[in-house]
């Protein structure tokens, strides 16, 4: 688009109600838990439909109602799943909810359509959650910045080994785990999709090229476990909403499968694959990332005995070893006890 046209459209775009914040990922790092809790804050409005997939899919898509109804693309199949889910919930919805659904499912995908999805939130801080935004290309992030330059970006991180394992479990969720071979799991671990979504530093580099670090909040999954209230309080401050009230925290795990251990042999394979990621993250952030690196190296060099290891790894003996050997533990009850999540400038290690 010519620069002169961009300059004319920019003020018009900013009159629309675009989100004040985006939760961009990472996948399998607590974004659903975060979305549900932020929805419960009286000063925040978020669509009831998590994962709008506008910037990663819909913005560049050429589609029609026929395609949505019968197309075989992933976005068309997702559209049909969302329609079926929403129809099943209509007995609980207000006319405003139904009007939003009609707009969302039948509208033409463009910036005006996207902005219209947030009009119900006028007067509140509005946001949306789509973890696939973490792997947007820079030209796509440039468009995000073009229409909402003041947006605050929230990025949740998780031990790379655990994130890759959790994604693999999700990919085979329709199958009996006993029927999934090690080779199949290895392909999931090494696959392009798993690698992309675990490249946290790549995500931060791409988004940080457009949004200043003061507009980026880094969250750690461990803080959801150890410090859920304090994590939310820090995030509320970052979003400029009331952090003081004692809002009910949803503690139930979302989309979790009843797996409390993982095969040690697969944990070792994951550690071999993601040790480099863990080392780079420790260099950048320290704290929980130091444990990620410790656990990965320990699994590679001296795997624990036994066929299975506790999952998540903070429940394993590796966490206790790390605390004993390093003397550091962000967990409650220790001298270093405190959440690690916060605005990017406050969580980086300066070295």
Coordinates of C-alpha atoms in Angstrom, one line a residue:
X1 CA 0.0 0.0 0.0
X2 CA 1.4 3.5 -0.9
X3 CA 2.7 5.4 2.1
X4 CA 0.3 8.3 1.4
X5 CA -2.7 6.0 1.6
X6 CA -1.3 4.5 4.8
X7 CA -1.0 7.9 6.3
X8 CA -4.6 8.7 5.4
X9 CA -6.0 5.4 6.8
X10 CA -3.9 5.4 10.0
X11 CA -6.1 8.0 11.9
X12 CA -9.2 6.2 10.7
X13 CA -7.9 2.9 12.0
X14 CA -7.1 4.4 15.4
X15 CA -10.7 5.6 15.8
X16 CA -11.8 2.0 15.9
X17 CA -11.7 -0.1 19.0
X18 CA -8.8 -2.4 18.6
X19 CA -7.5 -4.5 21.5
X20 CA -5.5 -2.8 24.3
X21 CA -3.5 -6.0 24.7
X22 CA -2.8 -9.3 23.0
X23 CA -1.9 -12.6 24.7
X24 CA 0.3 -14.1 21.9
X25 CA 1.4 -17.4 23.4
X26 CA 3.2 -19.6 23.9
X27 CA 1.0 -22.6 23.0
X28 CA 0.6 -25.0 26.0
X29 CA 1.9 -22.4 28.4
X30 CA -1.1 -21.4 30.4
X31 CA -2.8 -19.0 28.0
X32 CA -6.3 -20.5 28.5
X33 CA -6.0 -20.2 32.3
X34 CA -4.9 -16.6 31.8
X35 CA -7.7 -15.8 29.4
X36 CA -10.3 -17.2 31.8
X37 CA -9.0 -15.2 34.7
X38 CA -8.7 -12.0 32.8
X39 CA -12.3 -12.4 31.6
X40 CA -13.4 -12.4 35.2
X41 CA -11.9 -9.0 36.0
X42 CA -14.7 -6.3 36.0
X43 CA -12.5 -3.7 34.2
X44 CA -11.4 -6.1 31.4
X45 CA -13.5 -7.3 28.4
X46 CA -12.4 -10.2 26.2
X47 CA -14.4 -12.2 23.6
X48 CA -15.9 -15.4 24.8
X49 CA -14.3 -17.0 21.8
X50 CA -10.7 -17.6 22.6
X51 CA -8.3 -17.6 19.6
X52 CA -9.7 -15.3 17.0
X53 CA -6.8 -16.1 14.6
X54 CA -7.2 -12.9 12.8
X55 CA -3.6 -11.9 12.1
X56 CA -2.2 -15.4 11.5
X57 CA -5.1 -16.7 9.2
X58 CA -8.0 -14.5 8.5
X59 CA -6.3 -11.3 7.5
X60 CA -4.7 -12.8 4.4
X61 CA -7.4 -15.4 3.6
X62 CA -9.7 -15.4 0.7
X63 CA -12.8 -17.1 1.8
X64 CA -16.6 -17.4 1.3
X65 CA -19.5 -18.9 3.2
X66 CA -19.3 -21.9 0.9
X67 CA -15.6 -22.4 1.9
X68 CA -16.4 -22.0 5.6
X69 CA -19.2 -24.6 5.3
X70 CA -17.4 -27.2 3.2
X71 CA -13.8 -26.2 2.8
X72 CA -11.0 -28.4 4.0
X73 CA -8.5 -25.8 5.2
X74 CA -7.6 -25.8 8.9
X75 CA -9.3 -22.4 9.3
X76 CA -12.5 -23.7 7.7
X77 CA -12.6 -26.8 10.0
X78 CA -11.9 -24.6 13.0
X79 CA -14.8 -22.3 12.0
X80 CA -17.2 -25.2 11.8
X81 CA -16.0 -26.5 15.3
X82 CA -16.6 -23.1 16.7
X83 CA -20.1 -22.8 15.2
X84 CA -21.1 -26.2 16.6
X85 CA -19.7 -25.3 20.1
X86 CA -21.5 -21.9 20.1
X87 CA -24.9 -23.3 19.0
X88 CA -24.7 -25.8 21.9
X89 CA -24.4 -22.8 24.3
X90 CA -27.1 -20.6 23.1
X91 CA -29.5 -21.3 25.9
X92 CA -27.1 -19.5 28.2
X93 CA -26.4 -16.5 25.9
X94 CA -27.9 -13.0 25.7
X95 CA -29.1 -11.3 22.5
X96 CA -25.8 -9.4 22.6
X97 CA -23.9 -12.7 22.5
X98 CA -25.9 -14.0 19.6
X99 CA -25.3 -10.7 17.7
X100 CA -21.5 -11.1 18.4
X101 CA -21.6 -14.6 17.0
X102 CA -23.4 -13.5 13.8
X103 CA -20.8 -10.8 13.3
X104 CA -17.9 -13.2 14.1
X105 CA -19.1 -16.1 12.0
X106 CA -20.7 -14.3 9.0
X107 CA -18.7 -11.1 8.7
X108 CA -16.1 -10.3 6.0
X109 CA -12.6 -10.7 7.4
X110 CA -10.8 -7.3 7.4
X111 CA -9.6 -4.7 10.0
X112 CA -13.0 -3.1 10.3
X113 CA -14.5 -6.6 11.1
X114 CA -11.8 -7.3 13.6
X115 CA -12.3 -4.0 15.4
X116 CA -16.1 -4.6 15.5
X117 CA -15.6 -7.7 17.6
X118 CA -14.5 -5.5 20.5
X119 CA -17.2 -2.8 20.5
X120 CA -19.0 -4.5 23.5
X121 CA -15.9 -3.7 25.5
X122 CA -16.0 0.1 25.1
X123 CA -15.1 1.8 28.4
X124 CA -13.0 -1.3 29.5
X125 CA -9.6 -2.6 28.7
X126 CA -10.1 -5.1 25.9
X127 CA -7.9 -7.9 24.7
X128 CA -7.7 -11.2 22.9
X129 CA -5.8 -14.5 23.1
X130 CA -4.4 -16.3 20.1
X131 CA -1.2 -18.3 20.9
X132 CA -0.4 -18.7 17.2
X133 CA 0.4 -15.0 17.1
X134 CA 3.8 -15.9 18.7
X135 CA 5.0 -17.3 15.4
X136 CA 3.7 -14.5 13.1
X137 CA 6.1 -13.3 10.5
X138 CA 7.5 -9.8 10.8
X139 CA 5.3 -8.4 8.0
X140 CA 2.3 -9.6 10.0
X141 CA 3.5 -8.1 13.2
X142 CA 4.1 -4.9 11.3
X143 CA 0.4 -4.8 10.5
X144 CA -0.5 -5.4 14.1
X145 CA 1.7 -2.4 15.0
X146 CA 0.3 -0.3 12.2
X147 CA -3.3 -0.5 13.5
X148 CA -2.6 -0.8 17.3
X149 CA 0.8 0.6 18.1
X150 CA 0.0 1.1 21.8
X151 CA -1.1 -2.5 22.4
X152 CA 0.5 -4.4 25.2
X153 CA 1.9 -7.8 24.4
X154 CA 1.6 -10.7 26.9
X155 CA 3.8 -13.7 26.3
X156 CA 3.8 -16.8 28.6
X157 CA 6.8 -19.2 28.6
X158 CA 7.2 -22.7 29.8
X159 CA 10.0 -25.2 30.2
X160 CA 10.8 -26.0 26.5
X161 CA 10.9 -29.8 27.3
X162 CA 7.4 -29.6 29.0
X163 CA 5.9 -27.4 26.3
X164 CA 7.0 -29.8 23.5
X165 CA 5.8 -32.8 25.5
X166 CA 2.4 -31.2 26.2
X167 CA 1.9 -30.3 22.5
X168 CA 2.7 -33.9 21.6
X169 CA 0.1 -35.1 24.0
X170 CA -2.4 -32.8 22.5
X171 CA -1.5 -33.9 19.0
X172 CA -2.3 -37.6 19.9
X173 CA -5.2 -36.8 22.3
X174 CA -7.6 -38.9 20.3
X175 CA -5.4 -42.0 20.7
X176 CA -4.5 -44.4 23.5
X177 CA -1.0 -43.4 24.6
X178 CA 0.1 -47.0 24.7
X179 CA -0.4 -47.2 21.0
X180 CA 1.9 -44.2 20.2
X181 CA 5.4 -45.3 19.4
X182 CA 8.6 -43.6 20.5
X183 CA 9.3 -42.8 16.8
X184 CA 6.0 -41.0 16.5
X185 CA 6.8 -38.9 19.6
X186 CA 10.3 -38.1 18.3
X187 CA 8.7 -36.8 15.1
X188 CA 6.5 -34.5 17.1
X189 CA 9.4 -33.3 19.2
X190 CA 11.5 -32.5 16.2
X191 CA 8.7 -31.2 13.9
X192 CA 8.8 -27.7 12.5
X193 CA 5.6 -26.7 14.4
X194 CA 7.0 -27.8 17.8
X195 CA 10.3 -26.0 17.1
X196 CA 8.6 -22.8 16.0
X197 CA 6.4 -22.6 19.1
X198 CA 9.3 -23.3 21.4
X199 CA 11.5 -20.6 19.9
X200 CA 10.7 -18.0 22.6
X201 CA 13.7 -15.8 21.9
X202 CA 12.8 -15.7 18.2
X203 CA 9.3 -14.6 19.2
X204 CA 10.7 -11.9 21.4
X205 CA 13.1 -10.7 18.7
X206 CA 10.3 -10.4 16.1
X207 CA 7.8 -8.7 18.4
X208 CA 10.5 -6.6 20.0
X209 CA 11.4 -5.2 16.6
X210 CA 8.0 -3.3 16.6
X211 CA 6.9 -3.0 20.2
X212 CA 9.1 -1.5 22.9
X213 CA 10.2 -3.8 25.7
X214 CA 8.1 -1.7 28.2
X215 CA 5.0 -2.9 26.3
X216 CA 5.9 -6.6 26.6
X217 CA 5.0 -8.7 29.6
X218 CA 6.7 -12.1 30.2
X219 CA 4.9 -14.7 32.2
X220 CA 6.2 -18.1 33.4
X221 CA 4.0 -21.1 33.8
X222 CA 5.6 -21.9 37.1
X223 CA 4.1 -18.7 38.5
X224 CA 0.6 -20.0 37.7
X225 CA 1.5 -23.0 39.9
X226 CA 3.3 -21.2 42.7
X227 CA 2.0 -17.6 42.7
X228 CA -1.3 -17.4 40.7
X229 CA -2.6 -14.3 42.6
X230 CA 0.6 -12.4 42.5
X231 CA 1.1 -13.2 38.8
X232 CA -2.4 -11.8 38.1
X233 CA -1.7 -8.8 40.2
X234 CA 1.4 -7.9 38.3
X235 CA -0.3 -8.4 35.0
X236 CA -3.2 -6.2 36.1
X237 CA -0.8 -3.4 36.9
X238 CA 0.8 -3.9 33.5
X239 CA -2.6 -3.5 31.9
X240 CA -3.5 -0.5 34.1
X241 CA -6.5 -2.1 35.7
X242 CA -7.2 -2.4 39.4
X243 CA -4.8 -4.9 40.9
X244 CA -6.0 -4.7 44.5
X245 CA -9.3 -6.4 44.6
X246 CA -9.4 -10.1 45.5
X247 CA -10.8 -11.5 42.3
X248 CA -11.5 -15.2 42.3
X249 CA -8.6 -17.1 40.7
X250 CA -9.5 -20.1 38.6
X251 CA -7.2 -22.7 39.9
X252 CA -8.4 -25.7 37.9
X253 CA -6.0 -26.8 35.1
X254 CA -7.4 -26.1 31.7
X255 CA -7.2 -28.7 28.9
X256 CA -4.9 -30.9 31.0
X257 CA -4.7 -34.6 30.4
X258 CA -4.5 -36.9 33.4
X259 CA -0.8 -37.6 33.0
X260 CA 1.4 -37.0 36.0
X261 CA 4.5 -38.7 34.8
X262 CA 6.3 -39.1 31.5
X263 CA 8.6 -41.9 30.2
X264 CA 12.2 -41.1 31.3
X265 CA 13.5 -42.2 27.9
X266 CA 11.3 -39.6 26.1
X267 CA 12.3 -37.0 28.7
X268 CA 15.9 -37.7 27.8
X269 CA 15.2 -37.3 24.1
X270 CA 13.4 -34.0 24.7
X271 CA 16.4 -32.8 26.8
X272 CA 18.8 -33.6 24.0
X273 CA 16.6 -31.7 21.5
X274 CA 15.9 -28.6 23.6
X275 CA 19.0 -28.2 25.8
X276 CA 20.3 -25.4 23.6
X277 CA 17.0 -23.5 24.0
X278 CA 17.1 -23.9 27.7
X279 CA 20.7 -22.7 27.9
X280 CA 19.9 -19.6 25.8
X281 CA 16.8 -18.8 28.0
X282 CA 18.8 -19.1 31.2
X283 CA 21.3 -16.6 29.8
X284 CA 18.5 -14.2 29.1
X285 CA 16.2 -14.7 32.1
X286 CA 17.8 -16.8 34.9
X287 CA 15.3 -17.8 37.5
X288 CA 13.0 -20.6 36.4
X289 CA 15.0 -20.8 33.1
X290 CA 18.0 -21.8 35.2
X291 CA 16.1 -24.8 36.3
X292 CA 15.1 -25.6 32.8
X293 CA 18.7 -25.7 31.8
X294 CA 19.7 -27.7 34.9
X295 CA 17.0 -30.3 34.3
X296 CA 17.8 -30.7 30.6
X297 CA 21.5 -31.1 31.2
X298 CA 20.9 -33.5 34.1
X299 CA 18.7 -35.7 31.9
X300 CA 21.3 -35.7 29.1
X301 CA 24.3 -36.4 31.2
X302 CA 22.9 -38.6 34.1
X303 CA 19.3 -39.6 33.6
X304 CA 17.5 -40.5 36.9
X305 CA 16.7 -44.2 37.5
X306 CA 13.2 -45.4 36.8
X307 CA 11.0 -45.8 33.8
X308 CA 9.0 -42.6 34.4
X309 CA 9.7 -39.2 35.8
X310 CA 7.3 -36.7 37.5
X311 CA 5.7 -34.2 35.2
X312 CA 5.7 -31.2 35.3
X313 CA 9.4 -31.3 36.2
X314 CA 9.0 -29.0 39.2
X315 CA 7.4 -32.0 40.9
X316 CA 10.4 -34.2 40.2
X317 CA 13.6 -34.9 42.2
X318 CA 15.4 -32.7 39.6
X319 CA 13.8 -29.6 41.2
X320 CA 15.0 -30.6 44.7
X321 CA 18.5 -31.3 43.4
X322 CA 18.6 -27.9 41.7
X323 CA 17.6 -26.1 44.8
X324 CA 20.2 -28.0 46.9
X325 CA 23.0 -27.5 44.4
X326 CA 22.4 -23.8 43.5
X327 CA 20.8 -22.5 46.7
X328 CA 18.1 -20.7 44.6
X329 CA 14.4 -21.4 44.6
X330 CA 11.7 -19.0 43.5
X331 CA 9.1 -21.3 45.1
X332 CA 7.2 -20.3 48.2
X333 CA 8.9 -20.9 51.5
X334 CA 12.4 -20.2 50.3
X335 CA 14.6 -17.1 50.8
X336 CA 14.4 -16.3 47.1
X337 CA 10.6 -16.8 47.0
X338 CA 9.0 -14.4 44.6
X339 CA 7.2 -14.5 41.2
X340 CA 9.4 -14.2 38.1
X341 CA 6.8 -12.8 35.8
X342 CA 6.7 -9.1 34.9
X343 CA 7.3 -6.5 32.2
X344 CA 10.2 -7.5 30.0
X345 CA 12.8 -4.9 31.4
X346 CA 12.2 -6.3 34.9
X347 CA 12.7 -10.0 34.2
X348 CA 15.7 -10.0 31.9
X349 CA 19.1 -10.8 33.4
X350 CA 21.7 -8.2 32.5
X351 CA 25.0 -9.9 31.7

